[in-house]
XYZ file of C-alpha atoms in Angstrom:
415
model
C 132.330 58.939 4.290
C 132.602 59.831 0.625
C 131.892 56.230 -0.300
C 128.974 55.973 2.099
C 127.470 59.072 0.527
C 128.138 57.912 -3.020
C 124.617 58.729 -4.120
C 125.202 62.423 -3.472
C 128.234 62.869 -5.665
C 127.976 64.705 -8.958
C 129.621 62.411 -11.486
C 132.721 63.573 -13.332
C 135.372 65.171 -11.146
C 138.534 66.162 -12.974
C 141.375 68.548 -12.230
C 141.080 70.327 -15.573
C 137.314 70.708 -15.458
C 136.988 72.618 -12.212
C 134.960 75.813 -12.335
C 132.970 75.046 -15.486
C 129.986 73.452 -13.788
C 126.515 75.019 -13.910
C 125.729 77.830 -11.484
C 122.419 78.365 -9.716
C 120.891 80.314 -12.586
C 121.788 77.855 -15.315
C 120.708 74.895 -13.198
C 117.156 76.255 -13.257
C 117.103 76.450 -17.059
C 116.372 73.415 -19.189
C 119.378 72.444 -21.369
C 118.894 72.433 -25.137
C 120.668 71.078 -28.183
C 123.372 73.249 -29.684
C 121.608 75.688 -32.073
C 121.145 74.370 -35.609
C 123.401 77.001 -37.182
C 126.322 76.000 -34.990
C 125.560 72.293 -35.449
C 125.774 72.703 -39.209
C 129.294 74.046 -38.792
C 130.233 71.004 -36.703
C 128.692 68.593 -39.221
C 130.557 70.262 -42.063
C 133.881 69.568 -40.341
C 132.778 65.989 -39.770
C 131.879 65.484 -43.445
C 135.239 66.903 -44.520
C 137.051 64.781 -41.908
C 138.483 67.958 -40.410
C 138.775 66.511 -36.902
C 140.644 69.452 -35.402
C 137.804 71.728 -36.481
C 135.215 69.363 -35.001
C 136.939 69.410 -31.636
C 137.440 73.181 -31.760
C 133.820 74.013 -32.546
C 132.383 71.545 -30.031
C 134.679 72.792 -27.279
C 133.319 76.285 -27.897
C 129.675 75.353 -28.397
C 129.183 72.911 -25.490
C 128.065 74.781 -22.382
C 125.831 74.413 -19.353
C 122.845 75.197 -21.582
C 123.794 73.466 -24.824
C 124.764 69.883 -25.561
C 125.527 67.954 -28.795
C 123.250 65.214 -30.176
C 124.051 61.566 -29.678
C 125.403 60.953 -33.183
C 128.071 63.603 -32.738
C 129.191 62.024 -29.468
C 129.406 58.673 -31.239
C 131.512 60.335 -33.919
C 133.949 61.610 -31.296
C 134.304 58.097 -29.903
C 134.622 56.057 -33.078
C 136.374 58.487 -35.404
C 138.825 60.119 -32.999
C 139.118 58.401 -29.623
C 139.309 54.915 -31.155
C 141.016 55.926 -34.407
C 144.561 54.484 -34.343
C 145.814 57.345 -36.536
C 144.619 60.169 -34.304
C 146.847 59.697 -31.274
C 147.768 63.367 -30.979
C 144.133 64.334 -30.410
C 143.186 61.629 -27.899
C 143.536 63.812 -24.819
C 141.538 66.667 -26.319
C 138.746 64.269 -27.297
C 138.813 62.597 -23.919
C 138.561 65.936 -22.116
C 135.723 67.068 -24.366
C 133.752 63.893 -23.656
C 134.271 64.427 -19.941
C 133.130 68.020 -20.206
C 129.945 66.938 -21.981
C 129.308 64.246 -19.402
C 129.864 66.565 -16.471
C 127.517 69.225 -17.823
C 124.958 66.881 -19.406
C 125.174 63.333 -17.966
C 124.017 60.822 -20.536
C 121.221 58.312 -20.046
C 120.089 55.215 -21.908
C 118.582 57.337 -24.686
C 121.539 59.663 -25.276
C 124.570 57.464 -24.787
C 127.164 57.384 -27.549
C 128.452 53.797 -27.388
C 126.856 50.360 -27.482
C 127.813 46.830 -26.455
C 128.915 45.836 -29.943
C 131.477 48.623 -29.970
C 132.629 47.798 -26.462
C 133.056 44.123 -27.291
C 135.010 44.929 -30.418
C 137.367 47.199 -28.502
C 137.873 44.620 -25.752
C 138.595 41.765 -28.126
C 140.439 43.662 -30.862
C 144.002 42.382 -30.904
C 145.334 45.636 -32.377
C 144.433 47.617 -29.215
C 144.085 51.206 -30.441
C 145.921 53.901 -28.435
C 142.672 55.295 -27.050
C 141.495 51.933 -25.730
C 142.095 52.645 -22.050
C 140.568 56.119 -22.250
C 137.491 54.660 -23.923
C 137.116 51.991 -21.222
C 137.462 54.583 -18.469
C 134.827 56.621 -20.239
C 132.458 53.657 -20.506
C 132.863 52.744 -16.840
C 132.228 56.306 -15.739
C 129.085 56.612 -17.838
C 127.703 53.411 -16.396
C 128.553 54.523 -12.877
C 127.037 58.002 -13.242
C 123.828 56.649 -14.719
C 123.572 53.946 -12.082
C 123.939 56.420 -9.211
C 121.342 58.733 -10.731
C 118.781 55.961 -11.219
C 119.499 54.522 -7.801
C 118.656 57.860 -6.244
C 115.424 58.030 -8.269
C 114.517 54.354 -7.658
C 114.560 53.761 -11.424
C 117.255 51.116 -11.778
C 115.190 49.294 -14.397
C 115.834 52.262 -16.697
C 119.600 52.297 -16.199
C 122.175 51.683 -18.906
C 123.571 48.778 -16.903
C 120.165 47.101 -16.963
C 120.102 47.376 -20.754
C 123.617 46.118 -21.449
C 124.373 43.758 -18.544
C 121.036 42.330 -17.496
C 120.987 38.619 -16.757
C 117.401 38.292 -17.942
C 117.760 40.256 -21.194
C 121.382 39.945 -22.306
C 123.009 37.162 -20.336
C 125.605 36.600 -23.048
C 127.066 40.015 -22.220
C 127.500 38.971 -18.598
C 129.378 35.863 -19.712
C 131.656 38.028 -21.826
C 132.451 40.215 -18.822
C 133.495 37.092 -16.900
C 135.786 36.126 -19.788
C 137.319 39.603 -19.727
C 137.890 39.256 -15.988
C 139.781 36.010 -16.514
C 141.759 37.541 -19.378
C 142.662 40.512 -17.187
C 144.428 38.212 -14.729
C 146.059 35.790 -17.147
C 147.058 38.327 -19.751
C 145.504 36.254 -22.529
C 142.206 34.663 -23.417
C 140.417 37.139 -25.681
C 138.854 35.406 -28.632
C 140.173 36.089 -32.126
C 137.088 37.618 -33.637
C 136.764 39.666 -36.773
C 135.675 43.309 -36.476
C 131.954 43.719 -36.173
C 129.586 46.504 -37.045
C 129.997 49.118 -34.318
C 127.120 51.456 -34.942
C 123.986 51.206 -32.849
C 120.412 51.815 -33.850
C 118.957 55.118 -32.792
C 116.260 53.349 -30.806
C 118.697 51.418 -28.626
C 121.234 53.881 -27.317
C 123.120 52.388 -24.445
C 125.628 54.364 -22.409
C 126.675 57.553 -20.846
C 129.850 59.419 -21.664
C 132.163 60.744 -19.005
C 135.340 59.922 -17.240
C 136.817 60.956 -13.966
C 139.585 58.370 -13.980
C 143.163 59.622 -13.956
C 145.442 59.391 -16.942
C 146.989 55.935 -17.367
C 150.432 55.638 -15.835
C 151.767 53.389 -18.554
C 150.779 51.386 -21.588
C 151.454 48.147 -19.715
C 148.891 49.008 -17.073
C 146.393 49.867 -19.753
C 146.520 46.347 -21.115
C 145.837 44.670 -17.766
C 143.646 46.944 -15.697
C 140.669 47.900 -17.908
C 138.902 44.530 -18.213
C 138.868 43.920 -14.469
C 138.071 47.571 -13.812
C 135.176 47.482 -16.246
C 133.784 44.209 -15.020
C 133.840 45.288 -11.391
C 132.423 48.758 -11.851
C 129.803 48.119 -14.460
C 127.988 45.164 -12.893
C 124.281 45.975 -13.059
C 122.214 46.842 -10.049
C 120.233 43.865 -8.880
C 122.323 41.477 -10.956
C 125.792 41.946 -9.492
C 125.332 38.878 -7.299
C 124.767 36.757 -10.399
C 127.947 38.111 -11.949
C 129.825 37.332 -8.756
C 128.590 33.746 -8.643
C 129.476 33.222 -12.281
C 132.965 34.619 -11.869
C 133.996 33.328 -8.450
C 134.526 29.721 -9.484
C 136.545 30.708 -12.551
C 138.605 33.221 -10.583
C 139.336 30.798 -7.759
C 140.577 28.180 -10.201
C 142.600 30.841 -11.945
C 144.204 32.144 -8.757
C 145.122 28.609 -7.780
C 146.803 27.996 -11.121
C 150.455 28.782 -11.687
C 150.032 32.491 -12.182
C 152.735 34.875 -11.062
C 152.529 36.069 -7.484
C 152.598 39.664 -8.714
C 149.597 38.959 -10.966
C 147.552 37.553 -8.090
C 148.402 40.487 -5.865
C 147.663 43.040 -8.589
C 144.280 41.495 -9.287
C 143.179 41.350 -5.656
C 144.560 44.756 -4.697
C 142.858 46.545 -7.591
C 139.471 44.878 -7.108
C 137.114 47.682 -6.095
C 134.154 45.550 -5.064
C 134.739 44.699 -1.404
C 131.879 42.214 -1.428
C 133.293 40.364 -4.416
C 136.790 40.367 -2.926
C 135.427 39.017 0.367
C 133.667 36.158 -1.385
C 136.685 35.312 -3.501
C 139.130 35.300 -0.590
C 136.673 33.406 1.598
C 136.497 30.629 -0.993
C 140.274 30.519 -1.301
C 140.812 30.241 2.445
C 137.942 27.797 2.861
C 139.555 25.562 0.252
C 142.931 25.740 2.000
C 141.614 24.804 5.483
C 142.583 21.418 6.867
C 139.098 21.229 8.410
C 136.495 23.322 6.493
C 133.935 25.266 8.515
C 130.297 26.120 7.896
C 130.498 29.426 9.735
C 129.163 32.448 7.823
C 131.767 35.033 6.958
C 132.525 36.925 10.158
C 135.444 37.993 12.321
C 135.329 34.596 14.021
C 135.624 32.844 10.658
C 138.591 34.993 9.640
C 140.270 34.047 12.917
C 139.454 30.411 12.101
C 141.279 30.803 8.783
C 144.351 32.029 10.659
C 144.412 28.811 12.682
C 143.503 26.277 10.007
C 144.671 27.545 6.613
C 147.618 26.067 4.794
C 149.590 27.227 1.759
C 148.050 25.734 -1.366
C 148.512 28.435 -4.002
C 151.034 27.180 -6.594
C 153.952 29.217 -7.867
C 155.734 29.454 -11.191
C 159.130 29.883 -9.610
C 161.014 28.551 -6.606
C 159.536 30.541 -3.758
C 160.678 30.126 -0.174
C 158.197 28.599 2.255
C 158.103 31.692 4.441
C 157.223 33.821 1.397
C 154.200 31.643 0.719
C 153.006 32.124 4.287
C 153.703 35.828 3.920
C 151.334 35.910 0.931
C 148.721 34.044 2.954
C 148.900 36.656 5.755
C 148.684 39.457 3.209
C 145.458 38.009 1.790
C 144.060 37.477 5.279
C 144.623 41.161 6.052
C 142.991 42.063 2.756
C 139.994 39.897 3.632
C 139.698 41.587 7.015
C 139.835 45.078 5.507
C 137.256 44.200 2.871
C 134.973 42.653 5.467
C 135.177 45.839 7.514
C 134.025 47.814 4.469
C 131.193 45.355 3.884
C 129.965 46.050 7.415
C 130.452 49.815 7.404
C 128.925 50.333 3.963
C 125.956 47.965 4.521
C 126.985 45.963 1.444
C 125.011 42.906 2.503
C 121.720 44.777 2.072
C 119.938 45.540 -1.204
C 120.754 48.733 -3.063
C 117.486 50.451 -2.181
C 117.658 49.482 1.490
C 121.305 50.472 1.596
C 120.549 53.960 0.382
C 117.875 54.366 3.078
C 120.310 53.157 5.725
C 122.915 55.656 4.593
C 120.403 58.499 4.610
C 119.297 57.520 8.103
C 122.933 57.135 9.189
C 122.189 53.630 10.431
C 124.794 51.930 12.576
C 126.802 49.044 11.093
C 124.987 45.717 11.359
C 127.154 43.092 13.029
C 126.185 39.443 13.135
C 126.858 36.346 15.176
C 130.557 35.668 14.980
C 131.606 39.321 14.967
C 131.719 39.578 18.760
C 135.279 38.308 19.201
C 137.350 39.471 22.164
C 140.897 40.749 22.390
C 141.773 37.502 24.182
C 140.470 35.481 21.231
C 142.757 37.407 18.913
C 145.816 37.012 21.136
C 145.326 33.270 21.572
C 144.935 32.672 17.822
C 148.003 34.794 17.147
C 150.114 32.847 19.630
C 148.949 29.534 18.165
C 149.810 30.702 14.643
C 153.274 31.894 15.689
C 153.996 28.538 17.333
C 152.781 26.695 14.232
C 154.890 28.900 11.956
C 158.058 28.392 13.989
C 157.503 24.642 13.897
C 156.994 24.666 10.098
C 159.949 26.924 9.337
C 162.241 25.479 11.978
C 163.600 28.907 12.748
C 162.541 32.256 14.199
C 159.968 34.118 12.163
C 161.354 36.354 9.383
C 160.925 40.073 9.999
C 158.445 40.427 7.126
C 156.091 37.853 8.633
C 156.432 39.444 12.062
C 155.360 42.778 10.577
C 152.413 41.147 8.822
C 151.281 39.579 12.088
C 151.520 42.900 13.924
C 149.416 44.535 11.235
C 146.878 41.715 11.316
C 146.602 41.904 15.109
C 146.031 45.667 14.948
C 143.359 45.263 12.266
C 141.494 42.659 14.305
C 141.506 44.885 17.367
C 140.282 47.883 15.353
C 137.495 46.058 13.526
C 136.269 44.205 16.609
C 136.257 47.307 18.815
């Protein structure tokens, strides 16, 4: 329900920022810049490179009624959050940026980062300590701004439109696809020299906030952000183009000799159910002994169960039953994602989807979704017989459990 009502949520939600949001009285007052006298104190600390003082004053001066100008936010990002020598202050800076975003969500005119800075951070081989926090911040700003403009029917004014539009900055979209591939393989970023990271005042491009949790480990930080960013920041109206551009590359990549754990991590952390459905559909379609022209539906997923084979290569010697176990895992993942596509009306346009959610429209099933319990049982029995013939032995317990889970999912989704 929270996902279906995504357009009603209020942006940054963080454990340490509870209780500081605007009340009814302050919500009725128009926010203003921090008074000039206080801003001069902040700028003095910036000129003297007294970063602790900058954070201290801003933490005190930012409130429901007062916000800092864009150049100060940019200073927090470039001089502290992305400064490799300021590791001890990363959390304080991160929390301050979130506080500003929660109280005063940025738009395309007030954002404190630009694409040049983002690209430099993504492709910089040195990987500053605040890299993951910055990426979480960028994703959150894009998401907050997108939701706000979706609600107002002003997607053409969104930050995503300015930085990831296929008609205005297609090269940026191509770079996101490259980052997606690099996120799975662990390599692939180009060796570019640092570029100018400041943006012109007339082309501000991103909001600043972050509701993402703290990173669990440095290793995760090096793998997760590119895929996370690419999935979350795809622009409204152009996400389909990004999907089409990336699906072919990702399918080839998943069929290469990548580690099983890498494939699973990539698919399990993909937040776009529609993209995951399309990717898994292509993988299963390619592995079928007899391809089908059926549109994606419950009937087609059952067809995959009967006709798919194991074609994904492995780096190590993996037992045959383990390869079939991976296949069943991906089939369950496809089924779960397809259920979300139906329930969340993901096959409709953004504007129509919002109207359907407001009207509490029922899920829209299509031809091929009307499978019966008997259909499921027959396909399951056929698969079990085929598996026993291939393995030449009773099914391993792990595969039996996967089949039980898959059967239950089919019965739930088709009910």
